Amino acid sequence: MFDSAVAWLTAQGRTGQWGTSPFTGNQRRTRQITGWLELGGMRIAELDDHPAGCIVVGGAHDYVTPATEPELYIQALVTDRRYHGHGIGRALLDWAATEAAERGVSLLRVDCYAGDDGRLVAYYENCGFTRTAPFTVGEWPGMLLHRRV
């Protein structure tokens, strides 16, 4: 899924988010994804018995301002580009909101790439998130967003 997203972004000339190289074969990315799986916060959405999207929830990344209340943090969200337009990402975000509520947490946060045309930030806003604060990691521009559940 990450490889298809990188290929699609690269074809659009939007390489600032994840670069141009596939995740497959990248040892750092493999360790990152394996870690998400081992911590138990990864969920896979299927469409017609095929993996169509992935969300990872858990604690906030260390590069964002800590929350002042209990939260559930979306560490990663990706959809396979073959299923673009099927609402997979929105369904996974809604699952995360339900999961937060079931855990008794009313704050759901996510960060995303805020460069290029800003479409990713707009996507999260369209899914009910509100901008919290911009940040940078090195030269990578990000936006922290939140949603009340």
PDB file of C-alpha atoms in Angstrom:
ATOM      1  CA  MET A   1       0.000   0.000   0.000  1.00  0.00           C
ATOM      2  CA  PHE A   2       2.791   2.406   0.865  1.00  0.00           C
ATOM      3  CA  ASP A   3       4.575   1.547  -2.389  1.00  0.00           C
ATOM      4  CA  SER A   4       1.466   2.327  -4.441  1.00  0.00           C
ATOM      5  CA  ALA A   5       1.013   5.612  -2.587  1.00  0.00           C
ATOM      6  CA  VAL A   6       4.651   6.618  -3.178  1.00  0.00           C
ATOM      7  CA  ALA A   7       4.361   5.751  -6.882  1.00  0.00           C
ATOM      8  CA  TRP A   8       1.148   7.781  -7.208  1.00  0.00           C
ATOM      9  CA  LEU A   9       2.595  10.788  -5.358  1.00  0.00           C
ATOM     10  CA  THR A  10       5.767  10.644  -7.456  1.00  0.00           C
ATOM     11  CA  ALA A  11       3.753  10.507 -10.689  1.00  0.00           C
ATOM     12  CA  GLN A  12       1.980  13.684  -9.540  1.00  0.00           C
ATOM     13  CA  GLY A  13       5.292  15.401  -8.803  1.00  0.00           C
ATOM     14  CA  ARG A  14       4.482  15.418  -5.089  1.00  0.00           C
ATOM     15  CA  THR A  15       7.636  13.847  -3.674  1.00  0.00           C
ATOM     16  CA  GLY A  16       7.997  15.818  -0.445  1.00  0.00           C
ATOM     17  CA  GLN A  17       5.801  13.560   1.659  1.00  0.00           C
ATOM     18  CA  TRP A  18       7.503  10.175   1.364  1.00  0.00           C
ATOM     19  CA  GLY A  19      10.140  10.679  -1.322  1.00  0.00           C
ATOM     20  CA  THR A  20      10.373   8.656  -4.524  1.00  0.00           C
ATOM     21  CA  SER A  21      11.633   5.266  -3.320  1.00  0.00           C
ATOM     22  CA  PRO A  22       9.296   2.391  -2.494  1.00  0.00           C
ATOM     23  CA  PHE A  23       9.015   1.318   1.126  1.00  0.00           C
ATOM     24  CA  THR A  24       9.659  -2.277   0.068  1.00  0.00           C
ATOM     25  CA  GLY A  25      13.350  -3.016   0.481  1.00  0.00           C
ATOM     26  CA  ASN A  26      13.992  -0.004   2.736  1.00  0.00           C
ATOM     27  CA  GLN A  27      15.209  -1.421   6.056  1.00  0.00           C
ATOM     28  CA  ARG A  28      14.227   1.665   8.069  1.00  0.00           C
ATOM     29  CA  ARG A  29      10.678   1.561   6.695  1.00  0.00           C
ATOM     30  CA  THR A  30      10.476  -2.200   7.278  1.00  0.00           C
ATOM     31  CA  ARG A  31      11.468  -1.706  10.938  1.00  0.00           C
ATOM     32  CA  GLN A  32       8.929   1.116  11.281  1.00  0.00           C
ATOM     33  CA  ILE A  33       6.046  -0.909   9.865  1.00  0.00           C
ATOM     34  CA  THR A  34       7.052  -4.038  11.796  1.00  0.00           C
ATOM     35  CA  GLY A  35       7.098  -1.957  14.986  1.00  0.00           C
ATOM     36  CA  TRP A  36       3.583  -0.692  14.317  1.00  0.00           C
ATOM     37  CA  LEU A  37       2.379  -4.240  13.826  1.00  0.00           C
ATOM     38  CA  GLU A  38       4.099  -5.518  16.970  1.00  0.00           C
ATOM     39  CA  LEU A  39       2.607  -2.755  19.147  1.00  0.00           C
ATOM     40  CA  GLY A  40      -0.893  -3.886  18.155  1.00  0.00           C
ATOM     41  CA  GLY A  41      -2.297  -0.621  16.815  1.00  0.00           C
ATOM     42  CA  MET A  42      -2.354  -1.559  13.128  1.00  0.00           C
ATOM     43  CA  ARG A  43      -5.634  -2.317  11.377  1.00  0.00           C
ATOM     44  CA  ILE A  44      -6.099  -3.309   7.741  1.00  0.00           C
ATOM     45  CA  ALA A  45      -9.241  -2.498   5.774  1.00  0.00           C
ATOM     46  CA  GLU A  46     -10.240  -4.953   3.080  1.00  0.00           C
ATOM     47  CA  LEU A  47     -12.358  -4.487  -0.003  1.00  0.00           C
ATOM     48  CA  ASP A  48     -13.442  -7.568  -1.941  1.00  0.00           C
ATOM     49  CA  ASP A  49     -11.073  -9.665   0.211  1.00  0.00           C
ATOM     50  CA  HIS A  50      -8.049  -7.517  -0.755  1.00  0.00           C
ATOM     51  CA  PRO A  51      -6.070  -5.213   1.568  1.00  0.00           C
ATOM     52  CA  ALA A  52      -7.208  -1.701   0.671  1.00  0.00           C
ATOM     53  CA  GLY A  53      -6.016   0.522   3.503  1.00  0.00           C
ATOM     54  CA  CYS A  54      -4.069   0.612   6.728  1.00  0.00           C
ATOM     55  CA  ILE A  55      -4.288   2.723   9.877  1.00  0.00           C
ATOM     56  CA  VAL A  56      -2.013   2.672  12.903  1.00  0.00           C
ATOM     57  CA  VAL A  57      -3.079   4.136  16.255  1.00  0.00           C
ATOM     58  CA  GLY A  58      -1.152   4.533  19.475  1.00  0.00           C
ATOM     59  CA  GLY A  59       0.873   7.216  21.195  1.00  0.00           C
ATOM     60  CA  ALA A  60       1.858  10.525  19.642  1.00  0.00           C
ATOM     61  CA  HIS A  61       5.066  10.884  17.677  1.00  0.00           C
ATOM     62  CA  ASP A  62       7.868  12.529  19.624  1.00  0.00           C
ATOM     63  CA  TYR A  63       8.125  15.424  17.164  1.00  0.00           C
ATOM     64  CA  VAL A  64       4.699  16.891  17.965  1.00  0.00           C
ATOM     65  CA  THR A  65       3.607  18.910  20.968  1.00  0.00           C
ATOM     66  CA  PRO A  66       2.255  16.542  23.636  1.00  0.00           C
ATOM     67  CA  ALA A  67      -1.487  16.615  24.262  1.00  0.00           C
ATOM     68  CA  THR A  68      -2.749  18.134  27.490  1.00  0.00           C
ATOM     69  CA  GLU A  69      -5.302  15.344  27.920  1.00  0.00           C
ATOM     70  CA  PRO A  70      -5.597  11.642  27.111  1.00  0.00           C
ATOM     71  CA  GLU A  71      -5.686  10.977  23.380  1.00  0.00           C
ATOM     72  CA  LEU A  72      -5.572   8.377  20.669  1.00  0.00           C
ATOM     73  CA  TYR A  73      -3.027   9.271  17.998  1.00  0.00           C
ATOM     74  CA  ILE A  74      -3.137   8.210  14.379  1.00  0.00           C
ATOM     75  CA  GLN A  75       0.454   7.280  13.635  1.00  0.00           C
ATOM     76  CA  ALA A  76      -0.102   6.334   9.997  1.00  0.00           C
ATOM     77  CA  LEU A  77      -2.859   6.156   7.396  1.00  0.00           C
ATOM     78  CA  VAL A  78      -2.492   4.878   3.854  1.00  0.00           C
ATOM     79  CA  THR A  79      -4.762   3.478   1.182  1.00  0.00           C
ATOM     80  CA  ASP A  80      -3.883   1.400  -1.818  1.00  0.00           C
ATOM     81  CA  ARG A  81      -4.300   3.689  -4.808  1.00  0.00           C
ATOM     82  CA  ARG A  82      -6.270   0.977  -6.632  1.00  0.00           C
ATOM     83  CA  TYR A  83      -9.101   1.721  -4.199  1.00  0.00           C
ATOM     84  CA  HIS A  84      -9.014   5.511  -4.461  1.00  0.00           C
ATOM     85  CA  GLY A  85     -12.490   6.969  -4.213  1.00  0.00           C
ATOM     86  CA  HIS A  86     -13.979   4.081  -2.226  1.00  0.00           C
ATOM     87  CA  GLY A  87     -13.931   5.915   1.123  1.00  0.00           C
ATOM     88  CA  ILE A  88     -11.361   3.585   2.677  1.00  0.00           C
ATOM     89  CA  GLY A  89      -9.379   6.357   4.387  1.00  0.00           C
ATOM     90  CA  ARG A  90     -12.504   8.003   5.796  1.00  0.00           C
ATOM     91  CA  ALA A  91     -13.780   4.633   7.060  1.00  0.00           C
ATOM     92  CA  LEU A  92     -10.471   3.998   8.833  1.00  0.00           C
ATOM     93  CA  LEU A  93     -10.542   7.470  10.402  1.00  0.00           C
ATOM     94  CA  ASP A  94     -14.101   6.845  11.578  1.00  0.00           C
ATOM     95  CA  TRP A  95     -12.952   3.514  13.039  1.00  0.00           C
ATOM     96  CA  ALA A  96     -10.230   5.402  14.959  1.00  0.00           C
ATOM     97  CA  ALA A  97     -12.831   7.832  16.325  1.00  0.00           C
ATOM     98  CA  THR A  98     -14.993   4.926  17.479  1.00  0.00           C
ATOM     99  CA  GLU A  99     -11.951   3.229  19.004  1.00  0.00           C
ATOM    100  CA  ALA A 100     -11.076   6.413  20.906  1.00  0.00           C
ATOM    101  CA  ALA A 101     -14.624   6.700  22.245  1.00  0.00           C
ATOM    102  CA  GLU A 102     -14.607   3.047  23.314  1.00  0.00           C
ATOM    103  CA  ARG A 103     -11.383   3.720  25.225  1.00  0.00           C
ATOM    104  CA  GLY A 104     -13.024   6.690  26.940  1.00  0.00           C
ATOM    105  CA  VAL A 105     -10.838   9.202  25.125  1.00  0.00           C
ATOM    106  CA  SER A 106     -12.352  12.268  23.489  1.00  0.00           C
ATOM    107  CA  LEU A 107      -9.282  13.536  21.603  1.00  0.00           C
ATOM    108  CA  LEU A 108      -8.107  12.019  18.334  1.00  0.00           C
ATOM    109  CA  ARG A 109      -4.998  13.561  16.792  1.00  0.00           C
ATOM    110  CA  VAL A 110      -3.022  13.078  13.593  1.00  0.00           C
ATOM    111  CA  ASP A 111      -0.168  14.799  11.853  1.00  0.00           C
ATOM    112  CA  CYS A 112       0.450  14.947   8.144  1.00  0.00           C
ATOM    113  CA  TYR A 113       2.602  16.404   5.416  1.00  0.00           C
ATOM    114  CA  ALA A 114       1.664  20.040   4.893  1.00  0.00           C
ATOM    115  CA  GLY A 115       3.813  20.894   1.883  1.00  0.00           C
ATOM    116  CA  ASP A 116       3.146  21.051  -1.839  1.00  0.00           C
ATOM    117  CA  ASP A 117      -0.472  21.965  -2.529  1.00  0.00           C
ATOM    118  CA  GLY A 118      -1.815  21.291   0.994  1.00  0.00           C
ATOM    119  CA  ARG A 119      -4.254  18.655  -0.274  1.00  0.00           C
ATOM    120  CA  LEU A 120      -3.471  16.229   2.534  1.00  0.00           C
ATOM    121  CA  VAL A 121      -4.269  18.792   5.231  1.00  0.00           C
ATOM    122  CA  ALA A 122      -7.506  19.617   3.376  1.00  0.00           C
ATOM    123  CA  TYR A 123      -8.356  15.900   3.245  1.00  0.00           C
ATOM    124  CA  TYR A 124      -8.145  15.581   7.021  1.00  0.00           C
ATOM    125  CA  GLU A 125     -10.180  18.749   7.468  1.00  0.00           C
ATOM    126  CA  ASN A 126     -12.811  17.261   5.159  1.00  0.00           C
ATOM    127  CA  CYS A 127     -12.847  14.223   7.482  1.00  0.00           C
ATOM    128  CA  GLY A 128     -13.696  16.338  10.523  1.00  0.00           C
ATOM    129  CA  PHE A 129     -10.239  17.321  11.783  1.00  0.00           C
ATOM    130  CA  THR A 130      -9.225  20.853  12.753  1.00  0.00           C
ATOM    131  CA  ARG A 131      -5.772  22.351  12.371  1.00  0.00           C
ATOM    132  CA  THR A 132      -3.937  22.531  15.684  1.00  0.00           C
ATOM    133  CA  ALA A 133      -0.424  23.715  14.829  1.00  0.00           C
ATOM    134  CA  PRO A 134       2.137  23.629  12.024  1.00  0.00           C
ATOM    135  CA  PHE A 135       5.561  22.116  12.730  1.00  0.00           C
ATOM    136  CA  THR A 136       8.673  21.072  10.890  1.00  0.00           C
ATOM    137  CA  VAL A 137      10.930  18.050  11.165  1.00  0.00           C
ATOM    138  CA  GLY A 138      14.166  19.105   9.510  1.00  0.00           C
ATOM    139  CA  GLU A 139      12.817  20.637   6.316  1.00  0.00           C
ATOM    140  CA  TRP A 140       9.651  18.483   6.237  1.00  0.00           C
ATOM    141  CA  PRO A 141       6.587  20.716   6.825  1.00  0.00           C
ATOM    142  CA  GLY A 142       3.851  19.139   8.888  1.00  0.00           C
ATOM    143  CA  MET A 143       0.476  19.995  10.338  1.00  0.00           C
ATOM    144  CA  LEU A 144      -0.939  18.652  13.596  1.00  0.00           C
ATOM    145  CA  LEU A 145      -4.718  18.230  13.537  1.00  0.00           C
ATOM    146  CA  HIS A 146      -7.325  17.079  16.050  1.00  0.00           C
ATOM    147  CA  ARG A 147     -10.866  15.771  16.100  1.00  0.00           C
ATOM    148  CA  ARG A 148     -13.222  15.543  19.069  1.00  0.00           C
ATOM    149  CA  VAL A 149     -15.100  12.284  19.498  1.00  0.00           C
TER     150      VAL A 149
END
